[in-house]
Amino acid sequence: MPKPYKTPEWETEGFNHIWLPYTQMQTASLPLPVISANGVRLTLANGRELIDGIASWWCTCHGYQHPHLVKEISSQLDKLAHVMFAGLAHEPAYTLARRLVSIGPKGLSRVFFSDSGSIAVEVAMKMAAQFWSNRKEPDKRKFICFRNGYHGDTMGGMSLADPETGMHRTLNHYMPEQYVFDIPNSRTDLAALAESLEEIKETVAGLVIEPLVQAAGGMKFHSPETVAEIHQLCKEHQILFIADEIATGFGRTGSMFACLEADITPDIMCLGKALTGGMMGLAATLATEEVFEAFLSDRLETALMHGPTFMANPLACAAANASLDLFEDEPRLAQIQAIETQLQEELKRCHKLGNVTDVRVKGAVGVVQLSNTSGEYILALRQRFIKESVWLRPFSDVVYIMPAFTISTTELTQLTDAVFKVLAA
Ligand SMILES: *Cc1c(COP(=O)(O)O)cnc(C)c1O
């Protein structure tokens, strides 16, 4: 039985001063106060528990408060919580860089740290543009991106999102204009893309793609072959291939990185979200030695002029190292495969629901695609899921499950049952 609960003052008073993410504040309801979390369970202030089906925006991949993560962060906290990264070095960052290079696609040999995914994308774009200007090709400075893509909320990242359906579309006038294509899904599409690239290549610095799964822009999937073919086209047209693996990285799609499944090495790769196991903010932009070398000279002008204050924060790097330990010591990829099978099995009955147009699963991503949605309907769904004691946040026209990889089969069934029940109602 939930305890009698009185909304505390911090919440009611504080709410008048908080500006929430992606929220129309005029109609916003009070967010649910969380007092603790463990595994996949969020404990609310009123004593209720919710099963988190989206791993706090897909980042808490080992569940909440995994003891190994907590321990490693605490022990780092005793030694060095923070130090600037220019002119000073620390072991957690250097070790993490070496480890990321060793597990990433072969040939990505340099790591630039930042504090959030959006910044990792900005850094990637800056690297690509300056790569070409350092090579005396300053006209190559635009980017190619794809419909249904999402690459963060800062200026560069926003300019790469879908200009029609993307959440930043009201700011289109404010952003640099990029080339937007559909992800090719046939030979004909590929040939058309190749033709376009031939036309525009003199003006293009890089192509940015979320490989295999386009996440926040609509949860759309494409094949590893498609990724490999786009990568090949980039090579042929002297366009840097930038893989935004902020959502797909660290096992989410079934392999450690989506690029590994496509068997390619991107020129630049962005990581974030699950990098620290969801314990704190950290992101990384990885580059090949070829990209790195274009910045070398005897002048500062050709160097990468970027340096977030909190880049490579030691606590965050310790968390990331601990998260990589867990990928080595616990059977994460097997768990992801089991989640994939279970999602396929348990979500397929949603096919028969009237408002469902597609059900798809890739790794630990399960998507139920709806027809006829409105903003109000989506908000109502969110409230209904809370009533079912699950934390799911459908958006646009999709209901999706992206749980921690440590979720039990029973907990996952509770999520898929809730999806079926709520959508059937
Ligand atoms: C979440 C996300 C980002 C932005 O990361 P933040 O840490 O929220 O800035 C960029 N690209 C992709 C693919 C993402 O999923």
Coordinates of C-alpha atoms and ligand atoms in Angstrom, one line a residue:
M1 CA 0.0 0.0 0.0
P2 CA 1.4 3.4 -0.9
K3 CA 2.0 5.6 2.2
P4 CA -0.1 8.8 2.6
Y5 CA 2.0 11.3 0.7
K6 CA 2.2 15.1 1.1
T7 CA 3.9 16.9 -1.7
P8 CA 7.0 18.4 -0.1
E9 CA 7.8 22.1 -0.2
W10 CA 11.0 21.7 -2.3
E11 CA 8.8 20.4 -5.0
T12 CA 5.9 22.9 -5.1
E13 CA 8.2 25.9 -4.4
G14 CA 10.9 24.7 -6.7
F15 CA 8.6 24.0 -9.6
N16 CA 7.9 27.7 -9.9
H17 CA 11.6 28.1 -10.8
I18 CA 12.4 25.1 -12.9
W19 CA 12.3 25.1 -16.7
L20 CA 11.8 21.5 -17.9
P21 CA 13.2 19.8 -21.0
Y22 CA 11.0 19.3 -24.1
T23 CA 8.0 20.6 -22.1
Q24 CA 5.3 23.1 -22.7
M25 CA 5.5 24.7 -19.3
Q26 CA 2.0 26.2 -19.5
T27 CA 0.4 22.8 -19.3
A28 CA 3.2 20.8 -17.7
S29 CA 2.2 18.5 -14.8
L30 CA 4.4 18.0 -11.8
P31 CA 7.2 15.5 -12.6
L32 CA 7.3 12.4 -10.3
P33 CA 9.7 12.8 -7.4
V34 CA 12.2 10.0 -7.3
I35 CA 14.0 9.3 -4.1
S36 CA 16.2 6.4 -5.0
A37 CA 16.7 3.8 -7.7
N38 CA 18.1 0.3 -7.9
G39 CA 18.4 -2.1 -10.8
V40 CA 15.6 -1.1 -13.2
R41 CA 13.4 0.2 -10.4
L42 CA 12.7 3.8 -9.6
T43 CA 11.3 4.5 -6.1
L44 CA 9.0 7.4 -5.9
A45 CA 8.6 9.7 -2.9
N46 CA 5.1 8.2 -2.2
G47 CA 6.7 4.8 -1.9
R48 CA 5.6 3.5 -5.3
E49 CA 8.0 1.7 -7.6
L50 CA 8.1 2.0 -11.4
I51 CA 10.0 -0.3 -13.7
D52 CA 12.2 1.9 -16.0
G53 CA 11.8 0.7 -19.5
I54 CA 13.9 3.4 -21.1
A55 CA 17.0 3.4 -18.8
S56 CA 16.9 7.1 -18.2
W57 CA 17.2 8.1 -21.9
W58 CA 19.0 4.8 -22.7
C59 CA 22.1 5.5 -20.6
T60 CA 21.8 3.4 -17.4
C61 CA 22.7 0.2 -19.3
H62 CA 23.8 -1.7 -16.1
G63 CA 20.7 -0.6 -14.1
Y64 CA 20.8 2.0 -11.4
Q65 CA 23.4 2.0 -8.6
H66 CA 25.3 -1.0 -9.9
P67 CA 27.7 -1.7 -6.9
H68 CA 30.8 -1.8 -9.1
L69 CA 30.1 1.7 -10.6
V70 CA 29.2 3.1 -7.2
K71 CA 32.4 1.7 -5.7
E72 CA 34.8 2.9 -8.5
I73 CA 33.3 6.4 -8.5
S74 CA 33.5 6.7 -4.7
S75 CA 37.1 5.6 -4.7
Q76 CA 37.9 8.2 -7.4
L77 CA 36.0 10.8 -5.3
D78 CA 38.4 10.2 -2.5
K79 CA 41.4 11.0 -4.7
L80 CA 40.5 13.5 -7.3
A81 CA 37.0 14.7 -8.2
H82 CA 38.1 17.2 -10.9
V83 CA 41.1 18.8 -12.5
M84 CA 41.4 20.7 -15.7
F85 CA 42.5 18.8 -18.8
A86 CA 44.9 21.3 -20.4
G87 CA 48.5 20.9 -19.3
L88 CA 47.5 18.3 -16.6
A89 CA 46.9 14.6 -17.0
H90 CA 45.2 11.9 -14.9
E91 CA 45.1 8.2 -15.1
P92 CA 41.3 7.6 -15.5
A93 CA 41.1 9.6 -18.8
Y94 CA 44.3 8.1 -20.3
T95 CA 43.2 4.6 -19.4
L96 CA 39.7 5.2 -20.8
A97 CA 41.1 6.6 -24.1
R98 CA 43.2 3.5 -24.5
R99 CA 40.3 1.2 -23.7
L100 CA 37.9 2.9 -26.0
V101 CA 40.4 2.6 -28.9
S102 CA 40.9 -1.0 -28.2
I103 CA 37.2 -2.0 -28.3
G104 CA 36.1 0.5 -31.0
P105 CA 36.2 -0.1 -34.7
K106 CA 39.8 -0.7 -35.8
G107 CA 41.7 2.4 -36.8
L108 CA 40.0 5.0 -34.6
S109 CA 43.0 5.9 -32.6
R110 CA 42.4 9.3 -31.0
V111 CA 39.9 10.3 -28.4
F112 CA 38.6 13.8 -27.6
F113 CA 36.6 14.0 -24.4
S114 CA 33.7 16.3 -23.8
D115 CA 30.8 16.5 -21.4
S116 CA 27.7 15.7 -23.4
G117 CA 26.6 14.0 -26.6
S118 CA 25.6 17.2 -28.3
I119 CA 29.1 18.6 -27.7
A120 CA 30.6 15.4 -29.0
V121 CA 28.7 16.0 -32.3
E122 CA 29.8 19.7 -32.4
V123 CA 33.4 18.5 -32.0
A124 CA 32.9 16.0 -34.8
M125 CA 31.6 18.7 -37.1
K126 CA 34.4 21.1 -36.2
M127 CA 37.0 18.3 -36.7
A128 CA 35.5 17.6 -40.2
A129 CA 35.3 21.2 -41.3
Q130 CA 38.8 22.0 -40.1
F131 CA 40.2 18.7 -41.5
W132 CA 39.3 20.1 -44.9
S133 CA 40.4 23.7 -44.3
N134 CA 43.7 22.5 -42.9
R135 CA 44.1 20.6 -46.2
K136 CA 43.4 23.8 -48.1
E137 CA 39.9 22.8 -49.2
P138 CA 37.8 25.3 -47.2
D139 CA 34.8 25.0 -49.5
K140 CA 34.1 21.5 -48.1
R141 CA 32.2 22.7 -45.0
K142 CA 28.6 21.5 -45.3
F143 CA 27.2 18.3 -43.9
I144 CA 24.9 15.5 -45.2
C145 CA 22.4 14.1 -42.8
F146 CA 19.3 11.9 -42.9
R147 CA 15.5 12.3 -42.5
N148 CA 14.4 11.0 -39.0
G149 CA 17.8 11.7 -37.6
Y150 CA 18.6 13.4 -34.3
H151 CA 22.1 14.6 -33.2
G152 CA 21.6 16.7 -30.2
D153 CA 20.2 20.1 -29.1
T154 CA 23.1 22.5 -29.9
M155 CA 23.5 24.5 -33.1
G156 CA 25.5 22.1 -35.2
G157 CA 23.6 19.0 -34.0
M158 CA 20.2 20.7 -34.5
S159 CA 21.2 21.5 -38.1
L160 CA 21.6 17.8 -38.7
A161 CA 18.1 16.8 -37.5
D162 CA 15.2 16.2 -39.8
P163 CA 14.1 19.7 -40.8
E164 CA 10.5 18.7 -41.2
T165 CA 9.7 16.3 -38.4
G166 CA 12.5 17.2 -36.1
M167 CA 11.8 18.8 -32.7
H168 CA 13.9 21.8 -33.6
R169 CA 12.1 22.6 -36.8
T170 CA 10.7 26.0 -35.5
L171 CA 14.3 27.1 -35.4
N172 CA 15.2 26.1 -39.0
H173 CA 15.8 29.8 -39.9
Y174 CA 18.5 30.0 -37.2
M175 CA 20.5 27.0 -38.2
P176 CA 23.1 26.4 -40.9
E177 CA 21.5 24.6 -43.8
Q178 CA 22.7 21.1 -44.5
Y179 CA 21.9 18.5 -47.2
V180 CA 19.2 16.1 -46.1
F181 CA 18.5 12.7 -47.7
D182 CA 16.4 9.7 -47.0
I183 CA 18.3 6.7 -45.7
P184 CA 18.6 4.6 -48.9
N185 CA 16.8 1.3 -48.8
S186 CA 17.2 0.0 -52.3
R187 CA 19.8 -0.2 -55.1
T188 CA 17.9 2.6 -56.9
D189 CA 18.1 4.8 -53.8
L190 CA 21.8 4.2 -53.4
A191 CA 22.5 5.0 -57.0
A192 CA 20.5 8.3 -56.6
L193 CA 22.5 9.1 -53.4
A194 CA 25.7 8.4 -55.3
E195 CA 24.6 10.8 -58.1
S196 CA 23.8 13.5 -55.6
L197 CA 27.1 13.1 -53.8
E198 CA 28.9 13.4 -57.1
E199 CA 27.2 16.8 -57.6
I200 CA 27.8 18.2 -54.1
K201 CA 31.0 16.6 -52.9
E202 CA 33.1 19.8 -53.4
T203 CA 31.0 21.5 -50.7
V204 CA 30.7 18.6 -48.3
A205 CA 32.9 18.1 -45.2
G206 CA 31.2 15.1 -43.8
L207 CA 28.1 12.8 -43.6
V208 CA 26.6 12.2 -40.2
I209 CA 24.5 9.1 -39.5
E210 CA 23.1 7.2 -36.5
P211 CA 24.1 3.7 -37.7
L212 CA 21.5 1.0 -37.6
V213 CA 19.0 2.8 -35.4
Q214 CA 17.9 6.4 -35.7
A215 CA 16.7 6.9 -32.2
A216 CA 15.2 10.2 -31.0
G217 CA 14.2 11.2 -34.5
G218 CA 11.7 8.3 -34.8
M219 CA 13.2 5.0 -33.8
K220 CA 13.7 3.9 -37.5
F221 CA 16.0 1.0 -38.4
H222 CA 18.2 0.3 -41.4
S223 CA 20.5 -2.6 -42.3
P224 CA 24.3 -3.0 -41.6
E225 CA 24.7 -3.4 -45.4
T226 CA 23.1 0.1 -45.9
V227 CA 25.6 1.5 -43.4
A228 CA 28.5 -0.2 -45.2
E229 CA 27.3 1.1 -48.6
I230 CA 26.9 4.7 -47.4
H231 CA 30.4 4.4 -45.9
Q232 CA 31.8 3.2 -49.2
L233 CA 30.1 6.1 -51.1
C234 CA 31.7 8.6 -48.7
K235 CA 35.1 7.1 -49.3
E236 CA 34.6 7.3 -53.1
H237 CA 33.5 11.0 -52.8
Q238 CA 36.1 12.3 -50.3
I239 CA 33.4 12.9 -47.6
L240 CA 34.2 12.1 -44.0
F241 CA 31.9 9.5 -42.5
I242 CA 30.8 10.5 -39.0
A243 CA 29.0 7.8 -37.0
D244 CA 26.9 9.2 -34.2
E245 CA 26.8 6.2 -31.9
I246 CA 25.7 8.2 -28.9
A247 CA 22.5 6.1 -28.7
T248 CA 23.7 2.9 -30.5
G249 CA 27.1 2.5 -28.8
F250 CA 27.8 0.1 -25.9
G251 CA 25.7 -2.8 -27.0
R252 CA 22.3 -1.3 -27.6
T253 CA 21.9 -2.7 -31.1
G254 CA 23.3 -6.1 -30.3
S255 CA 27.0 -5.5 -30.9
M256 CA 29.4 -3.3 -28.9
F257 CA 29.1 -0.6 -31.6
A258 CA 26.8 -0.5 -34.6
C259 CA 29.8 0.2 -36.9
L260 CA 31.2 -3.2 -35.9
E261 CA 28.1 -4.9 -37.1
A262 CA 28.4 -3.0 -40.4
D263 CA 32.1 -3.9 -40.4
I264 CA 33.3 -0.4 -41.1
T265 CA 35.6 2.1 -39.5
P266 CA 34.1 5.6 -39.6
D267 CA 36.5 8.6 -39.9
I268 CA 34.9 10.0 -36.7
M269 CA 32.7 8.4 -34.1
C270 CA 30.7 10.1 -31.3
L271 CA 30.0 8.4 -28.0
G272 CA 27.9 9.5 -25.0
K273 CA 24.9 8.3 -23.1
A274 CA 25.8 4.8 -21.9
L275 CA 29.6 5.6 -21.9
T276 CA 29.6 6.1 -18.1
G277 CA 26.9 3.4 -17.5
G278 CA 24.6 6.3 -17.0
M279 CA 26.3 7.5 -13.9
M280 CA 27.3 11.0 -15.1
G281 CA 27.8 13.2 -18.1
L282 CA 30.7 12.3 -20.4
A283 CA 31.1 12.0 -24.1
A284 CA 33.8 11.3 -26.6
T285 CA 34.7 12.0 -30.2
L286 CA 37.0 9.4 -31.7
A287 CA 39.0 10.0 -34.9
T288 CA 41.3 8.1 -37.1
E289 CA 45.0 8.9 -37.3
E290 CA 44.4 10.3 -40.8
V291 CA 41.9 12.9 -39.4
F292 CA 44.2 13.6 -36.4
E293 CA 47.3 14.2 -38.6
A294 CA 45.5 16.9 -40.7
F295 CA 45.7 19.1 -37.5
L296 CA 49.5 18.7 -37.1
S297 CA 51.8 21.5 -38.1
D298 CA 54.1 24.0 -36.4
R299 CA 51.3 26.5 -36.0
L300 CA 48.5 26.8 -33.5
E301 CA 46.1 27.8 -36.3
T302 CA 45.7 24.2 -37.5
A303 CA 45.1 22.8 -34.0
L304 CA 41.6 21.8 -32.8
M305 CA 40.5 24.8 -30.7
H306 CA 38.1 23.1 -28.3
G307 CA 38.2 22.4 -24.6
P308 CA 35.1 22.1 -22.4
T309 CA 35.8 23.1 -18.8
F310 CA 34.8 19.7 -17.5
M311 CA 36.2 17.6 -20.3
A312 CA 37.5 14.2 -19.2
N313 CA 36.2 14.8 -15.6
P314 CA 38.0 12.1 -13.5
L315 CA 34.8 10.9 -11.8
A316 CA 33.1 10.5 -15.1
C317 CA 36.1 8.7 -16.6
A318 CA 36.3 6.4 -13.5
A319 CA 32.6 5.6 -14.1
A320 CA 33.2 4.9 -17.8
N321 CA 36.2 2.6 -16.9
A322 CA 34.0 0.8 -14.4
S323 CA 31.3 0.4 -17.0
L324 CA 33.7 -1.1 -19.5
D325 CA 34.8 -3.5 -16.7
L326 CA 31.2 -4.7 -16.5
F327 CA 31.0 -5.2 -20.2
E328 CA 34.0 -7.5 -19.8
D329 CA 33.0 -9.2 -16.6
E330 CA 29.3 -9.6 -17.0
P331 CA 27.5 -11.3 -20.0
R332 CA 26.1 -8.1 -21.4
L333 CA 26.0 -9.0 -25.1
A334 CA 24.3 -12.3 -24.2
Q335 CA 21.8 -10.4 -22.1
I336 CA 21.1 -8.1 -25.0
Q337 CA 20.5 -11.0 -27.3
A338 CA 18.0 -12.5 -24.8
I339 CA 16.2 -9.2 -24.5
E340 CA 16.0 -9.0 -28.3
T341 CA 14.4 -12.5 -28.5
Q342 CA 12.0 -11.7 -25.7
L343 CA 11.0 -8.4 -27.1
Q344 CA 10.3 -10.0 -30.5
E345 CA 8.3 -12.7 -28.9
E346 CA 6.2 -10.5 -26.6
L347 CA 5.7 -7.4 -28.7
K348 CA 4.5 -9.2 -31.8
R349 CA 0.9 -9.5 -30.5
C350 CA 0.8 -5.6 -30.8
H351 CA 0.7 -6.1 -34.6
K352 CA -3.0 -7.0 -34.3
L353 CA -4.0 -3.7 -32.6
G354 CA -5.9 -1.3 -34.7
N355 CA -3.6 1.7 -34.2
V356 CA -0.3 -0.1 -34.7
T357 CA 1.3 0.0 -38.1
D358 CA 4.6 -1.7 -37.3
V359 CA 6.5 -3.6 -34.6
R360 CA 10.3 -3.8 -34.9
V361 CA 13.1 -5.0 -32.6
K362 CA 16.8 -4.5 -32.9
G363 CA 19.1 -5.6 -30.0
A364 CA 17.7 -4.1 -26.8
V365 CA 15.4 -1.7 -28.7
G366 CA 11.7 -2.6 -29.1
V367 CA 9.5 -0.3 -31.1
V368 CA 5.7 -0.2 -31.6
Q369 CA 4.8 2.2 -34.4
L370 CA 1.4 3.9 -34.1
S371 CA -0.8 5.6 -36.7
N372 CA -3.1 8.6 -35.9
T373 CA -1.2 10.1 -33.0
S374 CA -1.6 13.5 -31.5
G375 CA 0.4 15.2 -28.9
E376 CA -2.5 14.8 -26.4
Y377 CA -2.7 11.1 -27.1
I378 CA 1.0 10.7 -26.4
L379 CA 0.8 12.6 -23.2
A380 CA -2.2 10.5 -22.1
L381 CA -0.3 7.3 -22.9
R382 CA 2.6 8.4 -20.7
Q383 CA 0.1 8.9 -17.8
R384 CA -1.4 5.5 -18.4
F385 CA 2.0 3.8 -18.3
I386 CA 2.6 5.3 -14.9
K387 CA -0.7 3.9 -13.7
E388 CA 0.7 0.5 -14.9
S389 CA 3.8 1.1 -12.7
V390 CA 6.1 1.3 -15.7
W391 CA 8.2 4.3 -16.8
L392 CA 7.9 4.6 -20.6
R393 CA 7.9 7.8 -22.6
P394 CA 6.4 7.4 -26.0
F395 CA 7.1 10.4 -28.4
S396 CA 5.9 11.5 -31.8
D397 CA 4.3 8.3 -33.1
V398 CA 6.2 5.5 -31.3
V399 CA 6.1 3.6 -28.1
Y400 CA 9.5 2.1 -27.4
I401 CA 11.3 0.0 -24.9
M402 CA 15.1 0.4 -24.3
P403 CA 15.7 -1.1 -20.9
A404 CA 18.9 -1.6 -18.9
F405 CA 20.6 -4.8 -20.1
T406 CA 20.4 -6.3 -16.6
I407 CA 16.6 -6.3 -16.7
S408 CA 15.1 -9.7 -15.6
T409 CA 12.7 -11.6 -17.9
T410 CA 9.8 -11.0 -15.5
E411 CA 10.5 -7.2 -15.4
L412 CA 10.7 -7.1 -19.2
T413 CA 7.4 -9.0 -19.4
Q414 CA 5.9 -6.4 -17.1
L415 CA 6.9 -3.7 -19.6
T416 CA 5.7 -5.6 -22.7
D417 CA 2.4 -6.4 -21.0
A418 CA 1.9 -2.8 -20.1
V419 CA 2.6 -1.7 -23.7
F420 CA 0.0 -4.2 -25.0
K421 CA -2.6 -3.4 -22.4
V422 CA -2.3 0.3 -22.7
L423 CA -2.4 0.4 -26.5
A424 CA -5.3 -2.1 -26.6
A425 CA -7.4 0.1 -24.2
Ligands
LIG1 C1 21.1 11.8 -27.1 C2 21.8 11.9 -28.4 C3 22.6 13.0 -28.7 C4 22.7 14.2 -27.7 O1 23.4 13.8 -26.5 P1 23.2 14.7 -25.2 O2 24.1 14.1 -24.2 O3 21.7 14.7 -24.8 O4 23.7 16.1 -25.6 C5 23.2 13.1 -29.9 N1 23.1 12.1 -30.8 C6 22.3 11.0 -30.6 C7 22.2 9.9 -31.6 C8 21.6 10.9 -29.3 O5 20.8 9.8 -29.1

